Coordinates of C-alpha atoms in Angstrom, one line a residue:
Chain A
X1057 CA -25.7 -13.5 102.8
X1058 CA -24.5 -11.0 100.4
X1059 CA -23.6 -7.8 101.6
X1060 CA -25.2 -6.0 98.6
X1061 CA -28.5 -6.8 97.3
X1062 CA -30.1 -5.6 94.2
X1063 CA -33.5 -4.2 95.2
X1064 CA -34.9 -4.1 91.7
X1065 CA -34.1 -6.2 88.8
X1066 CA -32.7 -5.0 85.6
X1067 CA -31.7 -1.6 84.5
X1068 CA -33.4 1.1 86.1
X1069 CA -32.0 4.4 84.6
X1070 CA -34.7 5.5 82.0
X1071 CA -33.3 5.9 78.4
X1072 CA -33.6 9.6 78.8
X1073 CA -31.2 10.0 81.6
X1074 CA -28.7 7.3 80.1
X1075 CA -25.1 8.9 79.5
X1076 CA -23.8 8.3 76.0
X1077 CA -20.1 7.9 75.1
X1078 CA -19.4 9.8 71.9
X1079 CA -19.0 7.1 69.1
X1080 CA -15.8 7.0 67.2
X1081 CA -13.6 8.9 69.6
X1082 CA -11.1 6.2 70.7
X1083 CA -9.6 3.5 68.7
X1084 CA -8.4 0.4 70.5
X1085 CA -5.7 -1.5 68.8
X1086 CA -7.0 -5.1 68.3
X1087 CA -3.6 -6.4 68.7
X1088 CA -2.0 -4.8 71.7
X1089 CA -5.4 -3.3 73.2
X1090 CA -3.8 0.1 73.6
X1091 CA -6.0 2.9 73.1
X1092 CA -5.6 6.0 71.0
X1093 CA -7.8 8.7 69.7
X1094 CA -9.1 8.2 66.4
X1095 CA -7.4 11.2 65.1
X1096 CA -4.1 10.1 66.4
X1097 CA -4.8 6.8 64.8
X1098 CA -5.7 8.3 61.3
X1099 CA -2.6 10.5 61.3
X1100 CA -0.5 7.4 62.0
X1101 CA -2.1 5.9 58.8
X1102 CA -4.1 3.5 60.9
X1103 CA -1.1 1.8 62.3
X1104 CA -0.9 1.4 66.1
X1105 CA 2.0 3.6 67.1
X1106 CA 2.6 1.1 70.2
X1107 CA 2.8 -2.1 68.4
X1108 CA 3.0 -1.3 64.6
X1109 CA -0.1 -3.3 63.9
X1110 CA -1.5 -2.4 60.8
X1111 CA -5.3 -2.1 60.9
X1112 CA -7.1 -3.3 57.7
X1113 CA -8.1 -0.3 55.5
X1114 CA -9.9 0.2 52.3
X1115 CA -9.4 2.2 49.3
X1116 CA -10.7 5.5 50.6
X1117 CA -8.0 5.4 53.1
X1118 CA -5.3 4.3 50.7
X1119 CA -6.1 6.9 48.1
X1120 CA -5.9 9.6 51.0
X1121 CA -2.6 8.1 52.1
X1122 CA -1.1 8.1 48.6
X1123 CA -2.4 10.7 46.4
X1124 CA -1.3 14.3 46.8
X1125 CA -3.8 16.5 48.5
X1126 CA -6.3 13.4 48.2
X1127 CA -6.9 14.5 44.5
X1128 CA -7.6 11.6 42.0
X1129 CA -9.5 10.6 39.1
X1130 CA -11.7 7.5 39.5
X1131 CA -12.2 5.1 36.7
X1132 CA -15.3 3.0 36.0
X1133 CA -16.8 4.1 39.3
X1134 CA -20.2 2.6 38.4
X1135 CA -19.3 -0.7 37.2
X1136 CA -21.2 -3.4 39.0
X1137 CA -21.4 -7.2 38.6
X1138 CA -23.8 -9.0 36.7
X1139 CA -25.2 -12.4 37.7
X1140 CA -24.5 -14.5 34.8
X1141 CA -25.1 -17.9 36.5
X1142 CA -28.2 -16.8 38.4
X1143 CA -26.5 -18.0 41.5
X1144 CA -28.1 -18.8 44.9
X1145 CA -26.4 -20.3 47.9
X1146 CA -27.9 -19.4 51.3
X1147 CA -28.7 -16.2 49.6
X1148 CA -29.4 -14.8 46.1
X1149 CA -26.2 -13.5 44.6
X1150 CA -28.0 -10.2 43.5
X1151 CA -29.1 -9.7 47.0
X1152 CA -25.8 -10.3 48.4
X1153 CA -24.4 -7.7 46.0
X1154 CA -27.2 -5.2 46.9
X1155 CA -26.5 -5.8 50.4
X1156 CA -22.8 -5.2 50.2
X1157 CA -23.2 -2.2 48.0
X1158 CA -25.5 -0.6 50.7
X1159 CA -23.3 -1.6 53.6
X1160 CA -20.1 -0.6 52.3
X1161 CA -21.2 2.2 50.0
X1162 CA -18.9 0.5 47.4
X1163 CA -19.8 -0.9 44.2
X1164 CA -17.3 -3.9 44.2
X1165 CA -14.2 -5.1 45.8
X1166 CA -11.7 -2.9 43.8
X1167 CA -11.5 0.9 42.9
X1168 CA -9.2 2.3 40.3
X1169 CA -7.8 5.8 40.1
X1170 CA -5.0 7.7 38.8
X1171 CA -3.4 10.9 40.2
X1172 CA -0.1 12.2 41.6
X1173 CA 2.1 10.8 44.2
X1174 CA 4.5 13.5 45.4
X1175 CA 4.2 14.6 41.6
X1176 CA 4.8 11.3 40.0
X1177 CA 1.9 9.9 37.9
X1178 CA 0.5 6.7 39.2
X1179 CA -2.4 4.5 38.6
X1180 CA -3.6 2.8 41.8
X1181 CA -6.1 -0.3 41.8
X1182 CA -6.9 -0.9 45.5
X1183 CA -8.9 -3.8 46.8
X1184 CA -11.7 -3.5 49.6
X1185 CA -11.9 -6.4 51.9
X1186 CA -15.2 -5.3 53.1
X1187 CA -16.9 -5.9 49.9
X1188 CA -17.6 -9.8 50.1
X1189 CA -14.2 -10.3 51.5
X1190 CA -12.4 -8.6 48.8
X1191 CA -13.2 -11.4 46.5
X1192 CA -12.3 -11.2 42.9
X1193 CA -15.0 -11.5 40.4
X1194 CA -15.8 -9.9 37.0
X1195 CA -15.7 -6.2 38.0
X1196 CA -12.3 -6.6 39.8
X1197 CA -11.0 -8.3 36.7
X1198 CA -12.5 -5.7 34.2
X1199 CA -11.5 -2.6 36.3
X1200 CA -7.8 -3.9 36.4
X1201 CA -8.1 -4.8 32.8
X1202 CA -9.4 -1.1 31.9
X1203 CA -6.8 0.5 34.2
X1204 CA -4.0 -1.5 32.5
X1205 CA -5.2 -0.1 29.1
X1206 CA -5.0 3.5 30.5
X1207 CA -1.6 2.6 31.9
X1208 CA -0.4 1.5 28.6
X1209 CA -1.9 4.5 26.6
X1210 CA -0.6 7.0 29.0
X1211 CA 2.6 5.3 29.9
X1212 CA 1.5 5.6 33.7
X1213 CA 3.1 3.1 36.1
X1214 CA 0.5 0.8 37.8
X1215 CA 0.1 -0.1 41.4
X1216 CA -2.4 -2.8 42.6
X1217 CA -3.1 -3.1 46.3
X1218 CA -4.4 -6.6 47.1
X1219 CA -6.5 -7.4 49.8
X1220 CA -8.5 -10.4 49.1
X1221 CA -9.6 -13.8 50.2
X1222 CA -9.4 -14.9 46.5
X1223 CA -11.8 -15.8 43.7
X1224 CA -15.6 -15.0 44.3
X1225 CA -17.3 -18.3 44.4
X1226 CA -20.5 -16.7 43.2
X1227 CA -19.2 -16.3 39.8
X1228 CA -17.7 -19.6 39.7
X1229 CA -15.5 -20.1 36.5
X1230 CA -16.0 -16.4 35.5
X1231 CA -14.2 -15.5 38.7
X1232 CA -11.5 -18.2 37.9
X1233 CA -11.0 -16.6 34.4
X1234 CA -10.3 -13.1 36.1
X1235 CA -6.9 -14.6 36.9
X1236 CA -6.1 -15.3 33.5
X1237 CA -7.6 -12.1 32.2
X1238 CA -5.5 -9.8 34.6
X1239 CA -2.3 -11.9 33.9
X1240 CA -2.8 -11.7 30.2
X1241 CA -3.2 -8.0 30.6
X1242 CA -0.2 -7.6 32.6
X1243 CA 1.9 -9.4 30.1
X1244 CA 1.0 -6.5 27.8
X1245 CA 1.9 -4.1 30.4
X1246 CA 5.3 -5.9 30.9
X1247 CA 5.8 -5.9 27.0
X1248 CA 5.2 -2.0 27.1
X1249 CA 7.9 -1.8 29.7
X1250 CA 5.7 0.0 32.3
X1251 CA 6.6 -0.7 35.8
X1252 CA 4.0 -2.5 38.1
X1253 CA 4.1 -2.5 41.8
X1254 CA 2.1 -5.1 43.4
X1255 CA 1.4 -4.2 47.2
X1256 CA 0.3 -7.2 49.3
X1257 CA -1.7 -6.4 52.2
X1258 CA -3.6 -8.5 54.9
X1259 CA -4.7 -10.9 53.7
X1260 CA -3.9 -11.8 50.2
X1261 CA -4.7 -15.3 49.5
X1262 CA -5.9 -17.8 46.8
X1263 CA -6.4 -16.8 43.1
X1264 CA -5.4 -13.3 43.7
X1265 CA -2.0 -14.4 45.0
X1266 CA -2.0 -16.7 42.0
X1267 CA -2.4 -14.0 39.6
X1268 CA -1.7 -10.3 39.9
X1269 CA -0.5 -10.0 43.3
X1270 CA 2.6 -12.1 42.6
X1271 CA 3.3 -10.5 39.3
X1272 CA 4.7 -7.2 40.2
X1273 CA 8.1 -6.0 38.8
X1274 CA 8.2 -5.3 42.6
X1275 CA 6.2 -7.2 45.1
X1276 CA 6.0 -5.5 48.3
X1277 CA 4.1 -6.1 51.5
X1278 CA 2.8 -4.4 54.7
X1279 CA 4.3 -6.1 57.8
X1280 CA 2.6 -9.0 59.3
X1281 CA 0.4 -9.4 56.4
X1282 CA -1.3 -13.1 55.7
X1283 CA -0.1 -13.8 52.3
X1284 CA -0.4 -17.4 50.8
X1285 CA -2.2 -19.6 48.1
X1286 CA -3.9 -22.0 50.2
X1287 CA -5.4 -20.9 53.3
X1288 CA -3.7 -21.7 56.6
X1289 CA -6.6 -23.8 57.6
X1290 CA -6.5 -26.0 54.6
X1291 CA -2.6 -26.3 54.8
X1292 CA -3.0 -27.4 58.4
X1293 CA -5.5 -30.1 57.3
X1294 CA -3.3 -31.2 54.7
X1295 CA -0.1 -31.8 56.7
X1296 CA -2.0 -32.9 59.7
X1297 CA -0.1 -30.9 62.3
X1298 CA 0.2 -27.3 63.6
X1299 CA 1.7 -24.7 61.4
X1300 CA 5.1 -23.4 62.4
X1301 CA 4.9 -19.9 63.9
X1302 CA 5.0 -16.9 61.4
X1303 CA 4.0 -19.4 58.5
X1304 CA 2.4 -17.4 55.6
X1305 CA 3.3 -14.0 57.0
X1306 CA 4.8 -11.3 55.0
X1307 CA 8.3 -11.9 56.6
X1308 CA 7.9 -15.7 55.9
X1309 CA 7.1 -14.9 52.1
X1310 CA 10.0 -12.3 52.1
X1311 CA 12.5 -14.8 53.5
X1312 CA 11.5 -17.4 50.9
X1313 CA 12.1 -15.0 48.2
X1314 CA 8.8 -13.9 46.8
X1315 CA 8.9 -10.3 48.0
X1316 CA 11.3 -7.5 47.3
X1317 CA 10.4 -5.5 50.4
X1318 CA 8.3 -5.0 53.5
X1319 CA 7.3 -1.4 53.9
X1320 CA 5.4 0.1 56.8
X1321 CA 2.4 2.0 55.9
X1322 CA 3.8 5.1 57.5
X1323 CA 6.8 5.1 55.1
X1324 CA 4.7 3.7 52.1
X1325 CA 4.3 7.2 50.2
X1326 CA 7.8 7.9 50.7
X1327 CA 9.3 4.8 49.5
X1328 CA 6.9 4.6 46.6
X1329 CA 8.1 7.9 45.5
X1330 CA 11.6 6.9 45.6
X1331 CA 10.8 3.8 43.5
X1332 CA 8.9 5.8 40.9
X1333 CA 11.7 8.1 40.7
X1334 CA 14.4 5.3 40.2
X1335 CA 12.1 3.8 37.5
X1336 CA 11.8 7.1 35.9
X1337 CA 15.2 8.6 35.8
Chain B
X1339 CA -15.2 -52.8 36.4
X1340 CA -16.0 -50.3 39.1
X1341 CA -19.6 -48.9 39.2
X1342 CA -20.7 -45.6 40.4
X1343 CA -23.8 -45.4 42.6
X1344 CA -26.2 -44.4 39.8
X1345 CA -24.8 -47.1 37.6
X1346 CA -26.4 -49.9 39.9
X1347 CA -29.0 -51.0 37.2
X1348 CA -26.2 -51.5 34.7
X1349 CA -24.1 -53.3 37.2
X1350 CA -27.3 -55.6 38.1
X1351 CA -27.8 -56.5 34.3
X1352 CA -24.0 -57.2 33.9
X1353 CA -24.2 -59.5 36.9
X1354 CA -27.2 -61.3 35.1
X1355 CA -25.3 -61.5 31.9
X1356 CA -22.1 -63.1 33.7
X1357 CA -24.4 -65.8 35.6
X1358 CA -26.1 -66.7 32.2
X1359 CA -22.8 -67.1 30.4
X1360 CA -21.7 -69.3 33.4
X1361 CA -24.7 -71.2 33.2
X1362 CA -24.6 -71.7 29.5
X1363 CA -21.0 -72.9 29.9
X1364 CA -21.8 -75.7 32.4
X1365 CA -25.1 -76.8 30.9
X1366 CA -23.9 -76.4 27.1
X1367 CA -27.3 -74.9 26.2
X1368 CA -27.5 -72.4 23.6
X1369 CA -28.2 -69.1 25.3
X1370 CA -26.8 -66.7 22.6
X1371 CA -30.3 -65.1 21.8
X1372 CA -30.7 -64.3 25.5
X1373 CA -27.2 -63.1 25.7
X1374 CA -27.7 -60.7 22.8
X1375 CA -30.9 -59.2 24.2
X1376 CA -29.3 -58.5 27.5
X1377 CA -26.4 -57.0 25.9
X1378 CA -28.8 -54.8 24.0
X1379 CA -30.7 -54.0 27.1
X1380 CA -27.5 -53.0 29.0
X1381 CA -26.8 -50.4 26.2
X1382 CA -30.1 -49.2 26.3
X1383 CA -30.0 -48.7 30.2
X1384 CA -26.6 -47.1 29.8
X1385 CA -27.8 -44.7 27.2
X1386 CA -30.6 -43.9 29.3
X1387 CA -28.4 -43.2 32.3
X1388 CA -25.8 -41.2 30.6
X1389 CA -28.2 -39.2 28.5
X1390 CA -29.4 -37.2 31.5
X1391 CA -26.4 -37.2 34.0
X1392 CA -26.8 -34.4 36.6
X1393 CA -23.9 -32.2 37.1
X1394 CA -22.7 -34.1 40.3
X1395 CA -23.2 -37.4 38.5
X1396 CA -20.6 -36.1 35.9
X1397 CA -18.2 -35.0 38.5
X1398 CA -18.5 -38.5 39.7
X1399 CA -17.8 -39.9 36.3
X1400 CA -14.7 -37.5 35.9
X1401 CA -13.4 -39.0 38.8
X1402 CA -14.0 -42.8 37.9
X1403 CA -11.1 -44.7 39.1
X1404 CA -11.0 -46.4 35.6
X1405 CA -11.0 -43.3 33.8
X1406 CA -8.0 -42.7 31.4
X1407 CA -5.5 -40.3 32.9
X1408 CA -2.9 -37.9 31.0
X1409 CA -0.2 -40.6 30.3
X1410 CA -2.5 -43.0 28.7
X1411 CA -3.7 -40.4 26.3
X1412 CA -0.2 -39.4 25.5
X1413 CA 1.1 -42.9 25.0
X1414 CA -1.8 -43.8 22.7
X1415 CA -1.4 -40.7 20.7
X1416 CA 2.3 -40.8 20.3
X1417 CA 2.5 -44.6 19.6
X1418 CA 5.9 -45.2 21.5
X1419 CA 7.5 -41.9 20.4
X1420 CA 6.8 -40.1 23.7
X1421 CA 10.0 -38.8 25.6
X1422 CA 9.2 -37.7 29.2
X1423 CA 11.4 -35.0 30.4
X1424 CA 11.8 -34.2 34.2
X1425 CA 12.7 -31.6 36.5
X1426 CA 12.3 -27.7 36.8
X1427 CA 15.9 -27.2 37.2
X1428 CA 15.5 -25.6 40.4
X1429 CA 14.0 -27.8 43.1
X1430 CA 13.0 -31.2 41.7
X1431 CA 11.0 -33.3 39.6
X1432 CA 7.2 -33.2 40.5
X1433 CA 5.4 -36.5 39.7
X1434 CA 1.9 -34.9 39.9
X1435 CA 3.0 -32.9 36.5
X1436 CA 4.2 -34.7 33.6
X1437 CA 5.6 -33.7 30.3
X1438 CA 7.6 -34.2 27.1
X1439 CA 8.0 -34.4 23.4
X1440 CA 6.0 -37.0 21.3
X1441 CA 5.2 -37.5 17.5
X1442 CA 1.5 -37.5 16.5
X1443 CA 1.1 -38.3 12.8
X1444 CA 4.8 -37.1 12.2
X1445 CA 4.1 -33.8 14.0
X1446 CA 6.3 -33.1 17.3
X1447 CA 4.0 -32.0 19.9
X1448 CA 5.0 -30.9 23.5
X1449 CA 2.7 -32.7 25.9
X1450 CA 2.1 -31.4 29.3
X1451 CA -0.5 -32.6 32.0
X1452 CA -1.3 -33.4 35.6
X1453 CA -1.0 -37.0 36.2
X1454 CA -3.1 -39.1 38.7
X1455 CA -1.7 -42.3 40.1
X1456 CA -3.3 -45.5 38.7
X1457 CA -2.8 -47.6 42.1
X1458 CA -2.5 -46.6 45.8
X1459 CA 1.2 -46.3 45.8
X1460 CA 1.3 -44.3 42.9
X1461 CA -1.6 -42.1 43.9
X1462 CA 0.4 -41.2 46.8
X1463 CA 3.6 -40.4 44.7
X1464 CA 1.7 -38.4 42.2
X1465 CA -0.1 -36.6 45.1
X1466 CA -3.4 -37.3 43.4
X1467 CA -2.6 -35.2 40.5
X1468 CA -2.1 -32.1 42.6
X1469 CA 1.1 -30.4 41.5
X1470 CA 3.6 -28.4 43.6
X1471 CA 5.3 -25.3 42.5
X1472 CA 8.0 -27.0 40.9
X1473 CA 5.4 -28.9 38.6
X1474 CA 4.2 -25.6 37.5
X1475 CA 7.7 -24.4 36.8
X1476 CA 8.6 -27.7 34.9
X1477 CA 5.6 -27.1 32.9
X1478 CA 6.7 -23.7 32.1
X1479 CA 10.2 -24.8 31.2
X1480 CA 8.8 -27.3 28.9
X1481 CA 6.5 -24.7 27.2
X1482 CA 9.4 -22.3 26.7
X1483 CA 11.4 -25.1 25.2
X1484 CA 8.6 -25.8 23.0
X1485 CA 8.3 -22.1 22.0
X1486 CA 12.1 -22.0 21.3
X1487 CA 11.9 -25.0 18.9
X1488 CA 8.4 -24.0 17.3
X1489 CA 6.5 -26.8 18.4
X1490 CA 2.9 -26.7 19.2
X1491 CA 1.9 -27.4 22.9
X1492 CA -1.0 -29.6 24.2
X1493 CA -1.9 -29.7 27.7
X1494 CA -4.2 -32.2 29.3
X1495 CA -5.7 -30.9 32.4
X1496 CA -6.9 -33.5 35.4
X1497 CA -6.5 -32.2 38.8
X1498 CA -8.5 -31.6 42.0
X1499 CA -6.3 -28.5 42.8
X1500 CA -2.8 -27.2 43.1
X1501 CA -1.2 -29.1 46.2
X1502 CA -2.0 -27.2 49.4
X1503 CA 1.2 -28.1 51.4
X1504 CA 3.7 -26.5 53.5
X1505 CA 6.5 -26.8 51.3
X1506 CA 4.1 -25.6 48.5
X1507 CA 3.5 -22.5 50.1
X1508 CA 7.2 -22.1 51.1
X1509 CA 8.1 -22.5 47.3
X1510 CA 5.6 -20.0 46.1
X1511 CA 2.7 -21.8 44.8
X1512 CA 0.9 -18.7 44.0
X1513 CA 3.8 -17.4 42.1
X1514 CA 4.3 -20.3 40.2
X1515 CA 0.7 -20.4 39.0
X1516 CA 0.6 -16.5 38.4
X1517 CA 3.8 -16.7 36.3
X1518 CA 2.3 -19.6 34.2
X1519 CA -0.9 -17.4 33.2
X1520 CA 1.5 -14.6 32.3
X1521 CA 3.8 -16.5 30.4
X1522 CA 1.4 -18.7 28.5
X1523 CA -0.6 -15.8 27.3
X1524 CA 2.3 -14.9 25.3
X1525 CA 3.6 -18.1 24.0
X1526 CA 4.1 -17.6 20.3
X1527 CA 3.4 -21.4 19.2
X1528 CA -0.2 -22.9 19.3
X1529 CA -1.4 -24.0 22.7
X1530 CA -4.5 -26.4 22.9
X1531 CA -5.7 -27.2 26.6
X1532 CA -8.0 -30.1 27.1
X1533 CA -9.8 -30.9 30.3
X1534 CA -9.8 -34.5 30.4
X1535 CA -11.3 -35.1 34.0
X1536 CA -11.3 -32.6 36.7
X1537 CA -10.6 -29.0 36.4
X1538 CA -10.2 -27.6 39.8
X1539 CA -9.5 -23.7 40.3
X1540 CA -6.0 -22.2 39.8
X1541 CA -4.4 -25.7 39.8
X1542 CA -6.1 -26.3 36.6
X1543 CA -5.7 -22.9 35.1
X1544 CA -2.0 -23.0 35.7
X1545 CA -1.5 -25.2 32.5
X1546 CA -4.9 -23.9 30.9
X1547 CA -4.2 -20.7 28.9
X1548 CA -4.8 -21.9 25.5
X1549 CA -5.9 -20.7 22.1
X1550 CA -8.4 -23.4 22.1
X1551 CA -9.6 -24.7 25.7
X1552 CA -11.7 -27.9 25.2
X1553 CA -13.4 -30.1 27.7
X1554 CA -14.4 -33.8 27.5
X1555 CA -18.1 -34.3 27.9
X1556 CA -18.0 -35.6 31.4
X1557 CA -15.4 -33.4 32.9
X1558 CA -15.7 -30.4 34.9
X1559 CA -14.0 -27.0 35.1
X1560 CA -14.6 -24.4 37.9
X1561 CA -13.2 -22.2 40.5
X1562 CA -13.6 -24.9 43.3
X1563 CA -14.7 -28.3 43.8
X1564 CA -18.5 -28.8 44.7
X1565 CA -17.6 -30.2 47.9
X1566 CA -15.4 -27.4 49.0
X1567 CA -17.9 -24.7 47.5
X1568 CA -20.7 -26.4 49.7
X1569 CA -18.5 -26.3 52.8
X1570 CA -17.8 -22.6 52.3
X1571 CA -21.2 -21.5 51.1
X1572 CA -23.4 -23.8 52.9
X1573 CA -21.2 -24.7 55.8
X1574 CA -21.7 -28.4 55.2
X1575 CA -20.5 -31.1 52.6
X1576 CA -24.1 -32.2 52.2
X1577 CA -25.0 -29.6 49.6
X1578 CA -22.3 -30.9 47.1
X1579 CA -25.1 -31.7 44.4
X1580 CA -26.5 -28.3 44.8
X1581 CA -23.1 -26.6 44.6
X1582 CA -22.5 -28.7 41.3
X1583 CA -25.6 -27.2 39.9
X1584 CA -25.0 -23.8 40.9
X1585 CA -21.3 -23.5 39.6
X1586 CA -22.3 -24.5 35.9
X1587 CA -19.0 -26.4 35.9
X1588 CA -20.1 -29.0 33.3
X1589 CA -18.6 -29.0 29.8
X1590 CA -22.0 -28.1 28.2
X1591 CA -22.4 -25.2 30.6
X1592 CA -18.9 -23.9 30.2
X1593 CA -19.1 -24.0 26.5
X1594 CA -22.6 -22.4 26.6
X1595 CA -21.1 -19.6 28.8
X1596 CA -18.1 -19.3 26.2
X1597 CA -15.7 -19.9 29.0
X1598 CA -14.3 -22.9 26.9
X1599 CA -14.2 -23.2 23.3
X1600 CA -15.7 -26.7 22.8
X1601 CA -16.7 -30.1 24.0
X1602 CA -15.5 -33.4 23.0
X1603 CA -18.0 -36.1 23.1
X1604 CA -17.2 -39.2 25.1
X1605 CA -18.2 -42.8 24.0
X1606 CA -21.2 -44.2 25.7
X1607 CA -20.8 -44.8 29.5
X1608 CA -17.9 -42.3 29.6
X1609 CA -14.2 -42.2 28.6
X1610 CA -13.3 -45.2 30.9
X1611 CA -16.2 -47.4 28.9
X1612 CA -14.1 -47.3 25.7
X1613 CA -10.8 -45.5 26.1
X1614 CA -9.3 -46.2 22.8
X1615 CA -12.5 -44.7 21.1
X1616 CA -11.8 -41.6 23.6
X1617 CA -8.1 -41.5 22.6
X1618 CA -9.0 -41.3 18.8
X1619 CA -11.5 -38.6 19.4
X1620 CA -9.1 -36.3 21.3
X1621 CA -6.6 -36.9 18.6
X1622 CA -8.9 -36.0 16.0
X1623 CA -9.6 -32.8 17.7
X1624 CA -6.0 -31.9 18.5
X1625 CA -4.9 -32.4 14.9
X1626 CA -8.0 -30.3 13.6
X1627 CA -7.4 -27.4 15.8
X1628 CA -3.6 -27.5 15.3
X1629 CA -4.2 -27.2 11.5
X1630 CA -6.4 -24.1 12.0
X1631 CA -4.1 -22.5 14.5
X1632 CA -0.9 -23.1 12.4
X1633 CA -2.5 -21.1 9.7
X1634 CA -2.4 -18.0 11.9
X1635 CA 0.6 -15.8 12.4
X1636 CA 2.2 -15.9 15.9
X1637 CA 1.3 -12.4 16.5
X1638 CA -2.5 -13.2 15.7
X1639 CA -2.8 -16.2 17.7
X1640 CA -1.5 -14.3 21.0
X1641 CA -3.7 -11.3 20.2
X1642 CA -6.7 -13.6 19.9
X1643 CA -5.7 -15.8 22.8
X1644 CA -5.3 -12.6 25.2
X1645 CA -8.5 -10.9 23.5
X1646 CA -10.4 -14.2 24.3
X1647 CA -9.6 -14.3 28.0
X1648 CA -9.9 -10.5 28.3
X1649 CA -13.5 -10.7 27.1
X1650 CA -14.7 -13.1 29.9
X1651 CA -16.6 -11.5 32.8
X1652 CA -20.1 -10.0 33.1
X1653 CA -20.4 -6.3 34.3
X1654 CA -22.7 -3.6 34.0
X1655 CA -22.2 0.1 34.0
X1656 CA -25.0 1.2 36.4
X1657 CA -25.9 5.0 36.8
X1658 CA -26.3 6.1 40.3
X1659 CA -30.0 5.8 40.3
X1660 CA -30.1 2.3 39.2
X1661 CA -27.9 1.4 42.2
X1662 CA -29.8 3.1 44.7
X1663 CA -33.0 1.2 44.3

């Protein structure tokens, strides 16, 4: 026999009497489970002050972190994707796009904007992972392409912040050709001798890694980011055994010679300013 | 001859024909009339089947075990003048990517392409045509050399993708492909790329930035294979036919979408049914385009090449209101 017995089944408190905890006051680190106030967390650039875990953030946060007084001019804000293939998998692509636009309040997986970083001009193209896995389709390619046009015209350095699962399958070969398009445009930027800094963040894989993310004059990454061409699951299937610890992390990629530096987000703006100065003077 | 599942009617007739010939041999009866009739029938049936291949069936033809691979084209076209060149000068020689100089009608051409194995052992050595980073870097080294000596480049694309192995990741598969895209965009010599079989994703594109990108009639080219697309979007392999349709990966679709510049027709029954005829058609196309491209200045070619790829993509500038609804 139990000592305690529930006399009535279920929850008996009426909804009116229910005690609500205010939403969004606390942030629990998904790595070390330590709890911080949301304000503290934001002040620390969304990096856990205990374990240095870099929470995935989007273009809004990166622009806020990078641009002086959060002032910037966005390009092609209203560019949205067409559906040239009339693609349908379990859902129509147009519906998927609409849902994502509503859910994320974004138009596609990348935003481009220029502004000042500690007084230095910079164009930033930043990917948003929330928008269909940060997948690269026509809009991502076109926005980067137009941003590069702007950079060449105004001699403004470029930074692309990658955060993507790769190409967007619903645009099939169109998304594949965005790799060609962005790389071709970057070759023009290179000829114009304008610096391009690629920032690889968690995760950067597939077609994005195999195009603009790896083509920076400087390739820098956030700590512990997943960076690779083939996804870890695919590699595991290929070799038929478990992957070594730390495989495809930013540290691994640095060790193998494909990154110049790993920079914590808390120091990003400061390091970037120095780099821009070194390029300029 | 290996037959694909939808080629069953052809196989049956072919068996009948063989039997008839055997019987005739033994009994010394003149069956030439029946043989002729049967042969005509086989051609008819083959035409009927091949005229309306579904996208998935074309994918199957592109993977036919007897379909000619890259080296077969090169050997036929260069008539014994092909000199294969090896190594990326950094880590090794990738057997999945081959390349070298050869002569076609007195003109030196740099040939580069993925190479699939022709038997079980070679398939392993050549990793089923899936190149490692050193393969892409070898390709780039050879392209740069062609540029240095002002020789045109022809790439033959036939790959199920770049190799997704552990070492490939360590040695920067992504960087190797990305570098090729950027460098190929700026090559001063004419570049012709032909998808002769499978054109899967970045692995194909890594040698696919050309002034003219052509596809054989039964080849395919897309961002992912239909099987993997099915696995990711439908979470099962079973929808590969549907995925093949949805991806619009056939030569005719890709050409309609202006993502490639042209289609090279295959002989009846696919490239493997008459390889010699296929090689000749490819040769004709190469020479035709080389002549046209050579008439342009290097600056013009690069500008047009970059312009072409930059025009790919479908976007709309939507006002706020339009998005809201």
